[in-house]
XYZ file of C-alpha atoms in Angstrom:
387
model
C 146.800 64.262 105.192
C 149.281 64.537 106.392
C 150.494 64.907 111.828
C 152.089 67.123 113.753
C 152.668 70.644 113.578
C 153.176 72.337 110.396
C 151.549 70.719 107.482
C 149.727 71.342 104.306
C 147.676 68.705 102.799
C 149.535 68.229 99.654
C 148.751 71.621 98.372
C 149.761 74.045 101.062
C 147.593 73.759 104.093
C 149.031 73.591 107.514
C 147.670 70.642 109.024
C 149.050 68.656 111.949
C 152.420 68.846 110.516
C 152.110 72.547 110.825
C 151.076 72.512 114.341
C 154.048 70.549 114.846
C 156.140 72.630 112.809
C 157.395 72.509 116.250
C 157.794 68.966 115.631
C 155.318 67.009 117.529
C 152.889 64.568 116.220
C 153.095 60.907 115.659
C 153.499 57.508 114.212
C 151.111 54.583 114.366
C 151.308 51.183 115.960
C 154.614 49.508 116.372
C 155.781 46.441 114.522
C 154.621 42.972 115.454
C 155.259 39.691 113.643
C 151.590 39.083 113.039
C 149.246 38.942 110.088
C 145.584 39.983 110.245
C 143.082 37.241 109.418
C 139.955 38.084 107.510
C 137.971 37.746 110.748
C 140.028 40.555 112.253
C 142.000 38.386 114.656
C 145.772 38.230 114.666
C 147.722 35.100 113.806
C 151.421 34.720 114.508
C 153.400 34.805 111.288
C 156.456 32.667 110.868
C 159.488 34.879 110.476
C 161.159 34.048 107.149
C 164.813 33.117 107.238
C 167.281 35.462 105.578
C 167.834 32.853 102.878
C 164.180 33.380 101.881
C 164.604 37.132 101.572
C 165.952 38.866 98.469
C 169.632 39.610 99.000
C 169.346 43.384 98.632
C 166.581 43.519 101.287
C 168.539 41.685 103.963
C 170.276 44.863 105.077
C 166.988 46.622 105.986
C 166.649 46.304 109.795
C 163.319 44.701 110.712
C 162.279 43.927 107.142
C 161.378 40.303 107.901
C 159.216 41.322 110.888
C 156.900 43.751 109.131
C 153.389 42.894 107.942
C 153.921 44.049 104.366
C 150.298 43.430 103.436
C 149.322 46.496 105.468
C 151.180 48.714 103.006
C 149.530 47.254 99.911
C 146.407 49.485 99.971
C 148.663 52.552 99.919
C 150.640 51.174 96.954
C 147.423 50.303 95.114
C 146.260 53.894 95.556
C 149.509 55.083 94.032
C 148.639 52.842 91.099
C 145.323 54.624 90.569
C 147.285 57.809 89.969
C 149.731 55.953 87.702
C 146.882 54.552 85.606
C 145.502 58.048 85.019
C 148.818 59.543 83.848
C 150.446 59.549 80.401
C 153.066 56.936 79.579
C 156.537 57.897 80.744
C 155.613 60.544 83.333
C 158.126 60.649 86.193
C 156.930 59.954 89.715
C 159.137 62.671 91.105
C 162.577 64.250 91.334
C 164.604 61.088 91.999
C 165.228 59.252 88.702
C 165.362 55.849 90.414
C 161.677 56.213 91.343
C 160.879 55.557 87.706
C 158.092 56.663 85.422
C 154.574 55.486 84.810
C 155.993 53.177 82.127
C 158.079 51.309 84.709
C 155.259 51.349 87.249
C 152.506 49.926 85.049
C 153.683 46.278 85.230
C 154.128 46.691 88.984
C 150.582 47.991 89.307
C 149.239 45.150 87.176
C 150.827 42.681 89.603
C 149.577 44.584 92.660
C 145.929 44.418 91.532
C 145.801 40.642 91.827
C 147.446 40.278 95.228
C 145.332 38.728 98.009
C 144.542 40.881 101.019
C 146.082 40.152 104.416
C 148.734 37.812 103.015
C 151.961 39.223 104.402
C 154.315 36.690 102.811
C 152.879 37.172 99.342
C 153.118 40.942 99.826
C 156.737 40.676 100.973
C 157.676 38.647 97.916
C 155.866 41.151 95.691
C 157.954 44.038 97.034
C 161.185 42.067 96.803
C 160.461 40.983 93.237
C 159.483 44.397 91.871
C 161.592 46.828 93.920
C 165.124 47.318 95.203
C 166.280 49.474 98.149
C 167.917 52.785 97.218
C 169.554 54.934 99.912
C 168.284 58.512 99.998
C 170.184 60.059 102.894
C 173.520 58.224 103.234
C 172.740 57.529 106.886
C 171.592 61.071 107.716
C 168.743 61.240 110.255
C 165.886 63.695 110.380
C 162.760 64.639 112.320
C 159.536 62.629 112.015
C 156.242 63.887 113.399
C 152.667 62.668 112.970
C 149.137 63.774 112.128
C 145.607 62.420 112.314
C 142.057 62.994 111.104
C 140.247 65.169 113.617
C 136.517 64.789 114.420
C 134.290 67.780 115.203
C 130.621 68.350 116.053
C 128.622 70.401 113.581
C 125.305 71.722 112.315
C 124.114 72.715 108.848
C 122.499 75.800 110.372
C 123.796 78.329 112.861
C 122.516 78.039 116.427
C 123.546 79.418 119.813
C 125.780 76.383 120.305
C 126.963 75.889 116.727
C 128.221 79.360 115.888
C 131.754 78.866 114.506
C 131.691 78.935 110.683
C 133.686 76.597 108.469
C 134.323 78.504 105.249
C 134.850 77.426 101.674
C 137.552 79.186 99.648
C 136.575 82.722 98.577
C 137.583 84.204 95.248
C 140.927 85.945 95.315
C 140.898 89.671 94.641
C 143.610 92.241 94.049
C 143.456 93.038 97.754
C 144.035 89.399 98.615
C 142.226 87.328 101.231
C 141.979 88.674 104.796
C 144.145 87.456 107.675
C 142.849 85.076 110.328
C 142.206 87.947 112.727
C 140.026 89.757 110.214
C 138.204 86.558 109.239
C 137.423 85.636 112.843
C 136.181 89.208 113.337
C 133.659 88.695 110.511
C 135.381 89.777 107.288
C 133.729 86.902 105.367
C 130.400 86.959 107.190
C 127.324 87.079 104.986
C 129.123 86.199 101.757
C 127.542 82.744 101.457
C 130.818 80.932 102.098
C 129.709 79.002 105.171
C 129.731 75.217 104.676
C 128.548 74.471 108.213
C 128.923 75.632 111.796
C 130.797 73.822 114.584
C 130.617 74.281 118.322
C 134.235 74.934 119.262
C 136.633 77.532 117.825
C 139.637 75.603 119.128
C 138.515 72.435 117.338
C 138.058 74.518 114.181
C 141.608 75.849 114.576
C 143.009 72.334 114.905
C 140.972 71.238 111.887
C 143.023 73.753 109.889
C 146.240 72.358 111.298
C 145.255 68.821 110.303
C 144.046 69.941 106.871
C 140.997 67.668 106.769
C 138.599 65.981 109.145
C 135.211 64.464 109.761
C 132.216 66.171 111.342
C 129.423 64.488 113.301
C 126.324 66.487 112.446
C 123.271 67.131 114.588
C 121.153 65.130 112.125
C 123.246 62.028 112.851
C 125.238 62.053 109.628
C 129.046 62.047 109.496
C 130.570 64.059 106.675
C 134.080 64.806 105.509
C 135.865 68.110 105.119
C 138.810 68.326 102.762
C 141.403 71.016 102.184
C 139.978 73.746 99.967
C 142.628 76.453 99.918
C 144.559 78.926 102.037
C 144.515 82.694 102.397
C 148.111 83.176 101.309
C 149.445 84.497 104.608
C 152.410 82.828 106.273
C 151.943 80.274 109.021
C 152.984 81.054 112.595
C 153.013 78.105 115.021
C 151.429 79.184 118.281
C 153.492 76.572 120.086
C 156.378 78.943 119.398
C 154.487 81.657 121.290
C 154.107 79.396 124.332
C 157.839 78.718 124.245
C 158.743 82.393 123.859
C 156.497 83.290 126.810
C 158.150 80.673 129.019
C 154.913 78.695 129.299
C 156.496 75.531 127.897
C 159.849 74.251 126.710
C 160.385 72.882 123.181
C 160.412 69.353 124.604
C 157.100 69.932 126.389
C 155.169 71.400 123.478
C 152.621 68.997 122.035
C 149.231 69.160 120.411
C 147.692 68.200 123.765
C 149.541 70.908 125.680
C 148.573 73.595 123.172
C 144.925 72.529 123.209
C 144.852 72.371 127.008
C 146.393 75.816 127.369
C 143.876 77.339 124.961
C 140.976 75.696 126.811
C 142.270 76.880 130.187
C 142.787 80.465 128.984
C 139.605 81.296 127.033
C 140.164 85.037 127.511
C 143.477 84.768 125.640
C 142.720 81.919 123.228
C 141.345 83.979 120.337
C 144.181 86.500 120.495
C 146.829 83.782 120.560
C 145.264 81.794 117.707
C 145.082 85.019 115.704
C 148.848 85.413 116.024
C 148.822 82.938 113.150
C 147.661 84.991 110.133
C 147.281 81.920 107.924
C 143.759 80.575 107.441
C 142.707 77.335 105.751
C 139.448 76.862 103.846
C 137.619 73.597 103.242
C 135.348 71.777 100.856
C 132.550 69.421 101.773
C 132.946 65.743 100.957
C 130.083 63.261 101.332
C 132.588 60.559 102.295
C 134.968 60.437 105.241
C 138.628 59.561 105.317
C 141.675 61.789 105.200
C 143.162 62.524 101.796
C 146.641 63.655 100.939
C 148.439 64.770 97.818
C 146.759 63.938 94.502
C 143.521 63.448 96.484
C 144.829 60.069 97.636
C 142.945 58.356 100.464
C 145.458 57.883 103.263
C 146.205 54.610 105.058
C 146.650 54.796 108.833
C 150.194 53.984 109.849
C 151.336 53.517 106.268
C 150.991 56.944 104.630
C 153.839 59.413 105.095
C 153.951 63.122 104.299
C 157.286 64.116 102.737
C 158.958 66.986 100.943
C 158.046 66.276 97.327
C 161.061 68.251 96.141
C 163.212 65.442 97.506
C 160.996 62.347 97.758
C 158.764 61.151 94.874
C 155.095 61.008 95.820
C 153.800 57.460 95.535
C 157.146 55.810 96.278
C 157.347 53.052 98.947
C 159.787 53.872 101.751
C 161.323 51.638 104.385
C 161.020 53.713 107.574
C 163.325 53.368 110.590
C 162.508 55.515 113.645
C 163.605 55.759 117.265
C 161.924 57.714 120.045
C 158.416 57.176 118.662
C 155.379 56.927 120.999
C 155.046 53.149 120.618
C 156.179 50.292 122.866
C 159.959 50.188 122.739
C 160.068 53.514 120.873
C 161.112 51.960 117.541
C 159.188 51.879 114.278
C 160.486 49.809 111.364
C 157.905 49.455 108.658
C 156.992 49.935 105.049
C 155.184 53.186 104.265
C 154.280 55.123 101.111
C 154.943 58.799 100.396
C 151.418 60.128 99.842
C 151.217 63.613 101.277
C 153.123 66.845 101.825
C 153.164 69.466 104.560
C 154.116 73.096 105.050
C 156.587 72.145 107.783
C 157.761 68.988 106.043
C 160.876 70.319 104.357
C 164.203 68.725 103.602
C 165.638 65.461 102.296
C 165.010 63.584 105.563
C 161.733 64.789 107.083
C 158.420 63.000 107.468
C 154.952 63.176 108.999
C 153.249 59.845 109.648
C 149.462 59.564 109.343
C 147.876 57.921 112.400
C 144.255 57.591 111.296
C 141.346 58.995 113.300
C 140.001 58.681 116.827
C 141.325 59.357 120.306
C 144.254 56.954 120.087
C 145.399 58.498 116.817
C 145.128 61.980 118.309
C 147.035 60.941 121.414
C 149.897 59.387 119.489
C 150.091 62.017 116.771
C 150.056 64.793 119.319
C 153.295 63.817 121.016
C 155.422 62.267 118.285
C 158.849 63.725 117.727
C 161.018 60.862 116.518
C 164.378 60.641 114.833
C 164.986 58.404 111.868
C 165.569 57.838 108.186
C 164.054 56.109 105.198
C 165.166 54.008 102.260
C 163.259 54.249 98.978
C 162.066 51.103 97.270
C 162.765 51.847 93.608
C 161.294 49.830 90.727
C 163.902 47.259 89.704
C 163.458 48.009 86.020
C 163.844 51.770 86.601
C 166.932 51.248 88.760
C 168.571 49.197 86.022
C 167.826 51.894 83.444
C 169.273 54.617 85.682
C 172.395 52.551 86.381
C 172.930 52.025 82.659
C 172.813 55.779 82.023
C 175.653 56.444 84.470
């Protein structure tokens, strides 16, 4: 779910990755050699010696310092998809990622792992996977995204007058552009899910691809990606750069939002420069979802280009220049989402979660880095034997 500027929640939205098609959203907390206790406190974890680590994992910088248990929920959600697929279905384009046949014994082992036990989780990954280089040292851009929160009403009022639409039926004429939709092209067609109180928040909801809405009746409901109008995405951050309002290094989610708020007479026109429009569907639950309707894990779910990286695969992520203390992120993540601006063999969008801290971090992230895929050991052996 997926982030930055330029995304598409697994299907083709434009979520935070899209906004940051300019490249700007974030990562999540940095690495710390700690393990969460069940009471929520943090206990220092003894760093294992290299002799305790599987030989092929010793070359991954920071591997021994990560809290591997934090990545387990994301892997277990991959397993739910695996369990629902036919035997032998490939995870993705890279043969070393394996098929559901190779993943089923891994998933069986993952189900019985205790929560919050970093050492057990580390040994699980080392036993069942092996690192496989994907980029031969090449670095790429890594942005971030988050789950936005809006204020809404089930009925239209003077305050709550910005509609959130569900996907209309496609016709031979196609679906209208953003400008036509905001001028009322879909009004009165019964497509309104709810109304929110801020058109700029609604615009950023489209960029993120999903979100949660705090309703006037006190309930909190989820909105998930429901479709797109088929028109190409134009990042309005590019407009601010072209007009000399900001430099590429200055553009961030926060700067774009601030400029729109400070220029209400121009905001609608500038947002309408982007003809793409995203529709939503109501969900009774909250929590951002990515590709394959997978619930995302803050700090551990990564949006990737599924033409290069298999969805569901664990990745060892190494970043510099991230908005965390020290600027470095070295942690285990799982490829669980895609994005319209997430294209290429080394490109990622890290999910930050929800709330103000997630928005702050995701809004400014523009890191450089690379990843290493953790391939099932049994699949890697099979692939090696075929060569």
